[in-house]
Amino acid sequence: MDIEKLISSLPPAEQEKFLQQVADYKHALEREKCQTSFLAFVKKMWPGFIGGRHHAVVAKAFEDVAAGKIKRLAISMPPRHTKSEFGSYMFPAWFLGKFPHKKIIQCSNTGELAVGFGRKVRNLVASEAYAKVFPDVALRQDSKAAGRWSTNKNGEYFAIGVGGAVTGKGADILIIDDPHSEQEAALAQSNPEVYDKVYEWYSSGPRQRLQPGGAIVVVMTRWSLIDLTGRILQSSVERDGDTWDVISFPAILPSEKPLWPAFWPLNELL
């Protein structure tokens, strides 16, 4: 007897109960997959997401950061290739779902931009779709400011612009997303001190707020050999000894094919 005949042979109340159990089982499998797979979580939270091969590479690296396998991660990507949506939006939301008791410091070029990401992460954590994946995680009722909020498990999210103070804050994950603007990069061609100021802020500020065993993720478009990623990697060799995992994607690959053809065809990039 096949499954459809078996179900149809049951009394109506038993059919309903059986079908509900099947639906619950499917939801449980989907929830577990989204909790363990970053890319599955992204697809669930972002129905219009257009995936590329580079997204799978970045997703695996984020999973390794969450698992404690990677402590220092530098990702270089072109503009408009889902860099910030992954690093500043989906990743912190997913990480706090897995570890709602931990702390995140999110840094961007300006305070306004950082708080904007904080608002998006906060709203996602408060959403019905998120609750289906992480049913035990929610916002703490007395802490809902866009750039500074807490989870119901005493985890913390704090957003700050480059140059801002992080006194009194700690981070299990420090995320730095595009610390240099395009305007600064243009200015730095004649005044490289622009890059120096960002590195000095990083090394004396948020870098010092890392919790024991904490991780740093830098996601940015590269502008110079002495931009923040360049200086960090140079320092890791010359001074602090940090070991960095580096992922670097050009918009056009050495094969002359586009990195993300489903969204950026070659003629558009050219």
XYZ file of N, CA and C in Angstrom:
810
model
N 0.852 -1.197 0.000
C 0.000 0.000 0.000
C 0.889 1.249 0.000
N 0.658 2.188 -0.961
C 1.474 3.393 -0.982
C 0.983 4.381 0.085
N 1.768 5.437 0.277
C 1.521 6.361 1.380
C 0.188 7.092 1.218
N -0.189 7.434 -0.025
C -1.452 8.143 -0.240
C -2.651 7.272 0.114
N -2.584 5.996 -0.261
C -3.670 5.083 0.073
C -3.744 4.863 1.583
N -2.539 4.798 2.205
C -2.505 4.607 3.653
C -3.166 5.783 4.363
N -2.847 7.015 3.915
C -3.428 8.201 4.543
C -4.939 8.244 4.326
N -5.370 7.942 3.085
C -6.802 8.007 2.781
C -7.612 6.958 3.541
N -6.929 5.908 3.992
C -7.636 4.863 4.733
C -7.857 5.222 6.202
N -7.180 6.294 6.663
C -7.304 6.702 8.058
C -8.562 7.534 8.264
N -9.095 7.536 9.476
C -10.212 8.444 9.797
C -9.763 9.896 9.612
N -10.671 10.808 9.309
C -10.308 12.218 9.054
C -9.445 12.837 10.147
N -9.780 12.579 11.400
C -8.995 13.155 12.499
C -7.576 12.623 12.498
N -7.402 11.352 12.189
C -6.072 10.743 12.134
C -5.292 11.254 10.917
N -6.001 11.471 9.811
C -5.342 12.040 8.640
C -4.761 13.407 8.956
N -5.565 14.237 9.590
C -5.123 15.584 9.943
C -3.922 15.543 10.888
N -3.989 14.651 11.849
C -2.888 14.513 12.804
C -1.614 14.052 12.108
N -1.757 13.082 11.209
C -0.601 12.550 10.489
C 0.038 13.618 9.600
N -0.800 14.336 8.848
C -0.292 15.373 7.952
C 0.387 16.498 8.732
N -0.123 16.821 9.916
C 0.496 17.843 10.753
C 1.856 17.382 11.250
N 1.966 16.113 11.578
C 3.250 15.562 12.018
C 4.275 15.600 10.893
N 3.819 15.311 9.678
C 4.713 15.373 8.522
C 5.190 16.816 8.299
N 4.250 17.765 8.390
C 4.607 19.176 8.210
C 5.581 19.637 9.293
N 5.334 19.231 10.530
C 6.229 19.595 11.634
C 7.627 19.025 11.419
N 7.672 17.794 10.909
C 8.968 17.146 10.650
C 9.736 17.902 9.567
N 9.037 18.293 8.487
C 9.687 19.054 7.416
C 10.198 20.400 7.923
N 9.401 21.067 8.761
C 9.817 22.352 9.318
C 11.035 22.189 10.221
N 11.061 21.103 10.977
C 12.198 20.847 11.869
C 13.475 20.617 11.065
N 13.358 19.876 9.960
C 14.520 19.642 9.104
C 15.017 20.942 8.489
N 14.088 21.763 8.019
C 14.454 23.046 7.418
C 15.088 23.967 8.462
N 14.525 23.982 9.667
C 15.070 24.809 10.735
C 16.494 24.379 11.078
N 16.718 23.088 11.187
C 18.055 22.590 11.513
C 19.052 22.943 10.416
N 18.620 22.838 9.156
C 19.506 23.173 8.050
C 19.881 24.644 8.077
N 18.914 25.519 8.336
C 19.179 26.960 8.388
C 20.062 27.326 9.576
N 19.957 26.582 10.650
C 20.782 26.854 11.822
C 22.232 26.455 11.614
N 22.463 25.441 10.789
C 23.823 24.937 10.579
C 24.463 25.462 9.301
N 23.655 25.784 8.299
C 24.169 26.262 7.013
C 23.865 27.739 6.838
N 24.908 28.553 6.744
C 24.706 29.991 6.559
C 23.982 30.285 5.247
N 24.362 29.585 4.187
C 23.745 29.847 2.894
C 22.268 29.450 2.896
N 21.920 28.383 3.585
C 20.511 28.002 3.706
C 19.736 29.070 4.463
N 20.346 29.634 5.482
C 19.724 30.713 6.242
C 19.486 31.928 5.352
N 20.490 32.290 4.549
C 20.362 33.434 3.646
C 19.193 33.221 2.684
N 19.122 32.053 2.082
C 18.058 31.766 1.113
C 16.684 31.800 1.771
N 16.612 31.393 3.032
C 15.341 31.402 3.747
C 14.921 32.824 4.095
N 15.853 33.651 4.550
C 15.545 35.014 4.962
C 15.439 35.972 3.782
N 16.038 35.634 2.666
C 16.137 36.530 1.515
C 15.647 35.786 0.273
N 14.339 35.678 0.077
C 13.779 34.882 -1.026
C 14.262 35.302 -2.413
N 14.595 36.574 -2.600
C 15.038 37.048 -3.907
C 16.532 36.926 -4.138
N 17.243 36.268 -3.243
C 18.699 36.156 -3.335
C 19.116 35.438 -4.620
N 20.080 36.018 -5.328
C 20.653 35.414 -6.531
C 22.057 34.937 -6.186
N 22.233 33.657 -6.089
C 23.506 33.105 -5.626
C 24.569 33.055 -6.708
N 25.818 33.159 -6.263
C 26.978 32.991 -7.131
C 27.975 32.074 -6.449
N 28.966 31.635 -7.208
C 29.955 30.711 -6.626
C 30.742 31.369 -5.490
N 30.944 32.676 -5.582
C 31.691 33.353 -4.526
C 30.916 33.372 -3.213
N 29.589 33.363 -3.297
C 28.789 33.346 -2.077
C 29.000 32.057 -1.286
N 29.140 30.943 -1.989
C 29.361 29.666 -1.309
C 30.701 29.663 -0.574
N 31.702 30.289 -1.173
C 33.021 30.367 -0.530
C 32.959 31.222 0.734
N 32.317 32.372 0.629
C 32.185 33.265 1.780
C 31.346 32.607 2.874
N 30.270 31.935 2.485
C 29.398 31.266 3.455
C 30.161 30.224 4.247
N 30.991 29.440 3.570
C 31.791 28.418 4.275
C 32.751 29.075 5.252
N 33.341 30.198 4.864
C 34.260 30.898 5.771
C 33.519 31.419 6.998
N 32.323 31.962 6.817
C 31.529 32.432 7.952
C 31.163 31.282 8.884
N 30.854 30.143 8.327
C 30.560 28.974 9.159
C 31.784 28.576 9.981
N 32.964 28.686 9.372
C 34.202 28.357 10.103
C 34.496 29.376 11.201
N 34.146 30.638 10.949
C 34.294 31.656 12.002
C 33.374 31.318 13.170
N 32.126 31.007 12.875
C 31.161 30.672 13.924
C 31.584 29.442 14.707
N 32.226 28.495 14.026
C 32.659 27.255 14.677
C 33.982 27.411 15.418
N 34.595 28.603 15.321
C 35.868 28.826 16.003
C 37.079 28.328 15.237
N 36.887 27.907 13.985
C 37.996 27.394 13.188
C 38.812 28.516 12.563
N 38.179 29.658 12.329
C 38.861 30.834 11.793
C 38.701 31.976 12.790
N 39.819 32.569 13.173
C 39.790 33.690 14.121
C 40.028 35.033 13.452
N 40.626 35.017 12.280
C 40.903 36.261 11.553
C 40.577 36.024 10.085
N 39.604 36.779 9.572
C 39.149 36.575 8.202
C 39.106 37.912 7.471
N 39.798 37.989 6.343
C 39.797 39.187 5.502
C 39.213 38.818 4.150
N 38.109 39.460 3.787
C 37.435 39.191 2.524
C 37.483 40.443 1.668
N 38.006 40.314 0.463
C 38.072 41.437 -0.477
C 37.151 41.121 -1.650
N 36.196 42.020 -1.918
C 35.213 41.818 -2.975
C 34.940 43.135 -3.686
N 34.493 43.069 -4.933
C 34.141 44.306 -5.652
C 32.867 44.916 -5.062
N 32.614 46.179 -5.353
C 31.337 46.769 -4.937
C 30.156 46.041 -5.578
N 29.021 46.055 -4.892
C 27.768 45.525 -5.414
C 27.807 44.025 -5.705
N 28.540 43.280 -4.886
C 28.600 41.826 -5.030
C 28.136 41.120 -3.747
N 27.250 41.775 -2.994
C 26.624 41.227 -1.776
C 27.590 41.168 -0.604
N 28.605 41.991 -0.661
C 29.596 42.030 0.416
C 28.969 42.423 1.745
N 28.297 43.560 1.763
C 27.728 44.073 3.010
C 26.473 43.318 3.423
N 25.671 42.885 2.457
C 24.473 42.126 2.804
C 24.835 40.839 3.531
N 25.940 40.236 3.132
C 26.409 39.024 3.809
C 27.091 39.365 5.130
N 28.085 40.261 5.077
C 28.930 40.499 6.236
C 28.291 41.322 7.337
N 27.443 42.287 6.960
C 26.903 43.217 7.958
C 25.433 42.993 8.270
N 24.795 42.128 7.529
C 23.358 41.909 7.719
C 23.058 40.444 8.064
N 23.302 39.558 7.137
C 22.947 38.158 7.348
C 23.846 37.456 8.370
N 25.145 37.714 8.304
C 26.054 36.993 9.207
C 25.818 37.327 10.676
N 25.741 38.606 11.070
C 25.499 38.870 12.497
C 24.162 38.317 12.978
N 23.133 38.356 12.135
C 21.834 37.813 12.532
C 21.926 36.305 12.743
N 22.590 35.633 11.827
C 22.750 34.170 11.935
C 23.610 33.797 13.138
N 24.692 34.540 13.345
C 25.594 34.247 14.459
C 24.877 34.408 15.804
N 24.104 35.488 15.943
C 23.387 35.694 17.203
C 22.267 34.676 17.396
N 21.733 34.145 16.307
C 20.761 33.074 16.437
C 21.396 31.820 17.007
N 22.619 31.533 16.577
C 23.341 30.362 17.066
C 23.900 30.588 18.467
N 24.337 31.825 18.716
C 24.986 32.142 19.998
C 24.374 33.427 20.566
N 23.140 33.364 21.030
C 22.432 34.578 21.462
C 22.987 35.223 22.724
N 23.967 34.579 23.353
C 24.587 35.139 24.550
C 25.882 35.893 24.231
N 26.287 35.922 22.969
C 27.570 36.516 22.611
C 27.411 37.964 22.152
N 28.558 38.609 21.902
C 28.579 40.053 21.630
C 29.192 40.325 20.255
N 28.570 41.258 19.550
C 29.050 41.666 18.232
C 29.277 43.173 18.220
N 30.428 43.585 17.706
C 30.666 44.992 17.377
C 30.745 45.091 15.864
N 29.902 45.941 15.305
C 29.814 46.118 13.859
C 30.327 47.509 13.493
N 31.327 47.574 12.623
C 31.921 48.855 12.233
C 31.758 49.084 10.734
N 31.405 50.305 10.376
C 31.332 50.705 8.980
C 31.964 52.080 8.830
N 32.020 52.571 7.599
C 32.726 53.822 7.333
C 32.168 54.996 8.132
N 30.847 55.046 8.285
C 30.221 56.117 9.063
C 29.290 55.525 10.108
N 29.018 56.319 11.129
C 28.092 55.875 12.159
C 26.699 55.657 11.592
N 26.284 56.507 10.666
C 24.956 56.375 10.061
C 24.814 55.054 9.314
N 25.857 54.692 8.573
C 25.831 53.434 7.836
C 25.807 52.246 8.789
N 26.626 52.303 9.847
C 26.678 51.214 10.819
C 25.332 51.036 11.516
N 24.729 52.135 11.920
C 23.427 52.065 12.588
C 22.361 51.550 11.623
N 22.493 51.895 10.355
C 21.557 51.380 9.358
C 21.595 49.863 9.277
N 22.795 49.309 9.317
C 22.912 47.848 9.340
C 22.362 47.291 10.651
N 22.632 47.999 11.747
C 22.101 47.557 13.034
C 20.594 47.470 13.027
N 19.965 48.434 12.367
C 18.501 48.445 12.269
C 18.008 47.237 11.469
N 18.700 46.937 10.367
C 18.296 45.800 9.542
C 18.455 44.479 10.297
N 19.567 44.330 11.004
C 19.787 43.100 11.776
C 18.745 42.982 12.883
N 18.514 44.085 13.586
C 17.508 44.097 14.662
C 16.134 43.704 14.135
N 15.735 44.296 13.016
C 14.415 44.000 12.459
C 14.304 42.550 11.993
N 15.402 42.023 11.485
C 15.379 40.620 11.077
C 15.233 39.702 12.284
N 15.995 39.984 13.333
C 15.915 39.170 14.554
C 14.507 39.220 15.147
N 13.817 40.321 14.955
C 12.464 40.477 15.508
C 11.382 39.917 14.590
N 11.760 39.412 13.414
C 10.768 39.002 12.426
C 10.216 37.604 12.692
N 9.058 37.356 12.112
C 8.412 36.045 12.236
C 9.228 34.968 11.520
N 9.807 35.308 10.370
C 10.604 34.336 9.618
C 11.817 33.887 10.418
N 12.455 34.832 11.109
C 13.627 34.508 11.929
C 13.227 33.612 13.101
N 12.084 33.899 13.695
C 11.615 33.113 14.834
C 11.369 31.657 14.460
N 11.048 31.409 13.193
C 10.840 30.034 12.753
C 12.155 29.263 12.673
N 13.254 29.986 12.484
C 14.569 29.345 12.427
C 15.206 29.272 13.810
N 15.094 30.367 14.562
C 15.666 30.430 15.919
C 14.542 30.785 16.899
N 13.689 29.824 17.238
C 12.490 30.117 18.031
C 12.766 30.598 19.454
N 13.960 30.349 19.970
C 14.265 30.733 21.348
C 14.970 32.083 21.446
N 15.201 32.729 20.309
C 15.960 33.982 20.291
C 15.038 35.147 19.943
N 15.144 36.227 20.710
C 14.337 37.423 20.463
C 15.097 38.635 20.984
N 14.561 39.813 20.711
C 15.136 41.035 21.265
C 14.732 41.172 22.726
N 15.635 41.722 23.528
C 15.265 42.033 24.901
C 14.327 43.237 24.894
N 13.277 43.177 25.640
C 12.208 44.174 25.571
C 12.675 45.594 25.881
N 13.654 45.733 26.749
C 14.089 47.072 27.162
C 15.304 47.559 26.379
N 15.633 46.908 25.251
C 16.854 47.270 24.532
C 16.643 47.084 23.037
N 16.164 48.142 22.367
C 15.832 47.995 20.960
C 16.336 49.133 20.082
N 17.276 49.948 20.564
C 17.827 51.019 19.734
C 18.510 50.409 18.511
N 18.428 51.090 17.382
C 18.910 50.518 16.125
C 20.379 50.112 16.177
N 21.201 50.933 16.791
C 22.633 50.647 16.798
C 23.154 50.026 18.075
N 22.257 49.771 19.012
C 22.708 49.220 20.301
C 21.539 48.457 20.927
N 21.565 47.155 20.839
C 20.472 46.362 21.375
C 20.987 45.024 21.894
N 20.121 44.333 22.607
C 20.499 43.070 23.243
C 19.475 41.987 22.917
N 19.910 40.753 23.035
C 18.995 39.627 22.861
C 18.409 39.232 24.214
N 17.422 38.374 24.177
C 16.812 37.877 25.417
C 17.727 36.920 26.167
N 18.895 36.605 25.570
C 19.882 35.745 26.226
C 21.112 36.543 26.662
N 20.957 37.870 26.699
C 22.017 38.790 27.131
C 23.153 38.940 26.124
N 22.915 38.546 24.895
C 23.866 38.879 23.850
C 23.741 40.358 23.501
N 24.771 40.911 22.867
C 24.779 42.340 22.571
C 25.202 42.611 21.135
N 24.584 43.635 20.549
C 24.964 44.128 19.227
C 25.230 45.620 19.361
N 26.394 46.045 18.846
C 26.776 47.457 18.949
C 27.346 47.900 17.611
N 26.768 48.954 17.027
C 27.200 49.477 15.732
C 27.937 50.793 15.928
N 29.005 50.982 15.155
C 29.811 52.193 15.312
C 30.480 52.546 13.989
N 30.659 53.835 13.757
C 31.381 54.280 12.581
C 32.872 54.348 12.851
N 33.659 54.342 11.788
C 35.115 54.455 11.925
C 35.463 55.749 12.656
N 36.303 55.638 13.654
C 36.690 56.785 14.464
C 35.897 56.909 15.739
N 34.804 56.168 15.866
C 33.970 56.235 17.055
C 34.566 55.481 18.234
N 34.078 55.801 19.426
C 34.590 55.180 20.652
C 33.849 53.892 20.951
N 34.582 52.898 21.425
C 33.985 51.611 21.799
C 34.269 51.287 23.266
N 34.549 52.307 24.043
C 34.863 52.113 25.459
C 33.727 51.378 26.163
N 34.096 50.367 26.934
C 33.106 49.625 27.710
C 32.418 48.514 26.954
N 32.761 48.335 25.687
C 32.142 47.293 24.876
C 33.125 46.166 24.608
N 32.607 44.936 24.542
C 33.422 43.789 24.190
C 32.846 43.102 22.971
N 33.668 42.284 22.307
C 33.206 41.636 21.081
C 33.710 40.207 20.996
N 32.774 39.273 20.808
C 33.153 37.921 20.420
C 33.407 37.876 18.918
N 32.676 38.750 18.200
C 32.899 38.930 16.764
C 33.007 40.427 16.491
N 34.115 40.830 15.893
C 34.299 42.204 15.431
C 34.193 42.186 13.917
N 33.190 42.873 13.379
C 32.973 42.928 11.936
C 33.274 44.344 11.448
N 34.186 44.455 10.507
C 34.516 45.745 9.917
C 34.186 45.675 8.434
N 33.252 46.506 8.008
C 32.732 46.457 6.646
C 33.032 47.778 5.938
N 33.825 47.706 4.884
C 34.175 48.886 4.075
C 34.533 50.095 4.941
N 35.671 50.050 5.631
C 36.059 51.177 6.493
C 36.466 52.428 5.715
N 36.749 52.276 4.419
C 37.131 53.422 3.592
C 36.033 53.711 2.576
N 35.668 54.963 2.452
C 34.717 55.358 1.412
C 35.467 55.587 0.100
N 34.723 55.659 -0.994
C 35.332 55.950 -2.287
C 35.963 57.341 -2.298
N 35.315 58.269 -1.591
C 35.854 59.627 -1.527
C 37.192 59.651 -0.786
N 37.276 58.881 0.300
C 38.538 58.804 1.045
C 39.625 58.172 0.188
N 39.266 57.143 -0.565
C 40.242 56.481 -1.426
C 40.799 57.453 -2.465
N 39.930 58.303 -2.998
C 40.387 59.293 -3.961
C 41.303 60.313 -3.289
N 40.924 60.739 -2.087
C 41.732 61.698 -1.333
C 43.083 61.118 -0.965
N 43.097 59.808 -0.668
C 44.329 59.156 -0.211
C 45.393 59.073 -1.296
N 44.995 59.264 -2.538
C 45.996 59.246 -3.608
C 47.026 60.347 -3.419
N 46.596 61.464 -2.842
C 47.524 62.562 -2.582
C 47.845 62.706 -1.101
N 47.053 62.018 -0.251
C 47.258 62.115 1.193
C 47.057 60.743 1.841
N 48.078 59.883 1.797
C 47.965 58.520 2.336
C 47.660 58.469 3.831
N 47.763 59.606 4.523
C 47.477 59.611 5.958
C 46.030 59.219 6.256
N 45.179 59.319 5.258
C 43.784 58.887 5.423
C 43.742 57.429 5.861
N 44.562 56.604 5.235
C 44.619 55.194 5.602
C 45.244 54.996 6.988
N 46.232 55.830 7.304
C 46.900 55.719 8.613
C 45.906 55.928 9.750
N 45.037 56.899 9.596
C 44.080 57.218 10.659
C 43.127 56.046 10.922
N 42.694 55.399 9.854
C 41.779 54.265 10.019
C 42.490 53.110 10.707
N 43.734 52.856 10.321
C 44.478 51.753 10.949
C 44.761 52.050 12.424
N 45.110 53.285 12.711
C 45.368 53.651 14.114
C 44.104 53.499 14.953
N 42.959 53.888 14.398
C 41.692 53.711 15.116
C 41.411 52.235 15.355
N 41.608 51.421 14.324
C 41.359 49.983 14.448
C 42.240 49.350 15.524
N 43.536 49.641 15.464
C 44.483 48.956 16.354
C 44.385 49.427 17.799
N 43.980 50.668 18.005
C 43.894 51.186 19.375
C 42.478 51.141 19.937
N 41.479 50.928 19.062
C 40.086 50.925 19.484
C 39.446 49.557 19.440
N 38.687 49.239 18.385
C 37.926 47.984 18.348
C 38.784 46.727 18.452
N 39.989 46.762 17.921
C 40.869 45.585 18.025
C 41.122 45.222 19.470
N 41.160 46.212 20.341
C 41.430 45.970 21.759
C 40.191 45.530 22.538
N 39.027 45.538 21.902
C 37.792 45.176 22.593
C 37.420 43.712 22.403
N 38.304 42.953 21.757
C 38.001 41.562 21.459
C 38.019 40.715 22.729
N 36.993 39.883 22.884
C 36.919 38.946 23.994
C 37.948 37.826 23.793
N 38.352 37.114 24.849
C 39.246 35.968 24.678
C 38.647 34.962 23.688
N 39.442 34.576 22.712
C 38.966 33.637 21.703
C 38.104 34.263 20.635
N 37.962 35.593 20.657
C 37.102 36.279 19.700
C 37.680 36.294 18.290
N 36.827 36.626 17.327
C 37.218 36.621 15.914
C 37.024 38.002 15.293
N 37.813 38.273 14.268
C 37.705 39.527 13.514
C 37.391 39.186 12.058
N 36.408 39.872 11.503
C 36.050 39.717 10.092
C 36.136 41.093 9.438
N 36.993 41.218 8.447
C 37.100 42.464 7.683
C 36.604 42.183 6.270
N 35.566 42.886 5.862
C 34.979 42.706 4.533
C 35.038 44.059 3.826
N 35.741 44.133 2.711
C 35.884 45.434 2.085
C 36.285 45.329 0.619
N 36.061 46.420 -0.083
C 36.628 46.616 -1.409
C 38.015 47.203 -1.228
N 38.992 46.626 -1.886
C 40.367 47.099 -1.737
C 40.598 48.350 -2.586
N 41.316 49.301 -1.993
C 41.611 50.553 -2.686
C 43.105 50.804 -2.838
N 43.910 50.155 -1.991
C 45.337 50.459 -1.966
C 46.074 49.336 -1.240
N 47.363 49.252 -1.460
C 48.178 48.292 -0.715
C 48.302 48.683 0.754
N 47.984 49.959 1.058
C 48.086 50.400 2.449
C 46.718 50.744 3.041
N 45.642 50.194 2.451
C 44.330 50.358 3.080
C 44.278 49.464 4.313
N 43.134 49.397 4.993
C 43.092 48.682 6.269
C 43.483 47.218 6.127
N 42.950 46.531 5.138
C 43.328 45.127 4.952
C 44.810 44.998 4.675
N 45.339 45.867 3.836
C 46.771 45.826 3.547
C 47.618 46.035 4.782
N 47.252 47.018 5.602
C 48.021 47.297 6.814
C 47.902 46.153 7.841
N 46.705 45.591 7.954
C 46.499 44.481 8.882
C 47.350 43.278 8.493
N 47.352 42.941 7.214
C 48.134 41.791 6.768
C 49.625 42.053 6.909
N 50.033 43.280 6.638
C 51.445 43.635 6.815
C 51.843 43.520 8.281
N 50.983 44.019 9.170
C 51.265 43.957 10.603
C 51.297 42.517 11.113
N 50.463 41.660 10.540
C 50.433 40.269 10.989
C 51.765 39.576 10.732
N 52.464 40.025 9.694
C 53.756 39.442 9.354
C 54.874 40.101 10.162
N 54.791 41.413 10.315
C 55.898 42.156 10.910
C 55.830 42.270 12.419
N 54.571 42.301 12.987
C 54.486 42.626 14.410
C 53.621 41.666 15.228
N 52.302 41.643 14.986
C 51.422 40.983 15.949
C 51.307 39.471 15.775
N 51.703 38.956 14.606
C 51.716 37.512 14.432
C 50.361 36.866 14.222
N 49.294 37.655 14.083
C 47.973 37.078 13.795
C 48.015 36.322 12.469
N 47.340 35.193 12.429
C 47.226 34.428 11.193
C 45.871 34.704 10.563
N 45.877 35.232 9.352
C 44.644 35.634 8.679
C 44.309 34.680 7.541
N 43.049 34.303 7.469
C 42.526 33.639 6.281
C 42.069 34.735 5.327
N 42.517 34.665 4.103
C 42.249 35.729 3.142
C 41.464 35.169 1.953
N 40.359 35.826 1.642
C 39.556 35.506 0.456
C 39.520 36.758 -0.401
N 39.930 36.633 -1.651
C 40.005 37.803 -2.529
C 39.365 37.488 -3.876
N 38.355 38.265 -4.234
C 37.645 38.068 -5.493
C 37.744 39.325 -6.356
N 38.215 39.203 -7.593
C 38.105 40.311 -8.538
C 36.760 40.252 -9.245
N 36.278 41.369 -9.722
C 35.007 41.388 -10.445
C 35.104 40.581 -11.735
N 36.279 40.654 -12.381
C 36.529 39.870 -13.590
C 37.678 38.911 -13.288
N 37.408 37.632 -13.433
C 38.373 36.601 -13.088
C 39.523 36.550 -14.102
N 40.654 35.929 -13.752
C 41.766 35.800 -14.713
C 41.338 35.131 -16.019
N 40.287 34.332 -15.978
C 39.769 33.691 -17.191
C 39.003 34.671 -18.067
N 38.881 35.927 -17.592
C 38.128 36.997 -18.257
C 36.614 36.767 -18.202
N 36.195 35.905 -17.301
C 34.772 35.699 -17.053
C 34.367 36.482 -15.808
N 33.124 36.913 -15.723
C 32.700 37.680 -14.550
C 32.584 36.794 -13.319
N 32.835 37.381 -12.166
C 32.732 36.655 -10.908
C 31.302 36.193 -10.644
N 30.328 37.055 -10.968
C 28.921 36.783 -10.642
C 28.070 37.002 -11.895
N 28.168 36.099 -12.869
C 27.508 36.323 -14.158
C 25.989 36.396 -14.071
N 25.387 35.769 -13.060
C 23.935 35.798 -12.940
C 23.424 37.204 -12.608
N 24.307 38.045 -12.079
C 23.899 39.406 -11.712
C 24.682 40.468 -12.476
N 25.995 40.235 -12.640
C 26.851 41.189 -13.356
C 27.457 40.521 -14.588
N 26.804 40.573 -15.740
C 27.413 40.052 -16.957
C 28.636 40.871 -17.352
N 29.489 40.279 -18.130
C 30.773 40.903 -18.471
C 30.595 42.268 -19.116
N 29.636 42.418 -20.026
C 29.465 43.704 -20.713
C 29.101 44.815 -19.737
N 28.344 44.482 -18.686
C 27.989 45.481 -17.673
C 29.232 45.891 -16.887
N 30.072 44.932 -16.547
C 31.280 45.247 -15.790
C 32.232 46.115 -16.625
N 32.365 45.758 -17.893
C 33.243 46.554 -18.755
C 32.715 47.967 -18.942
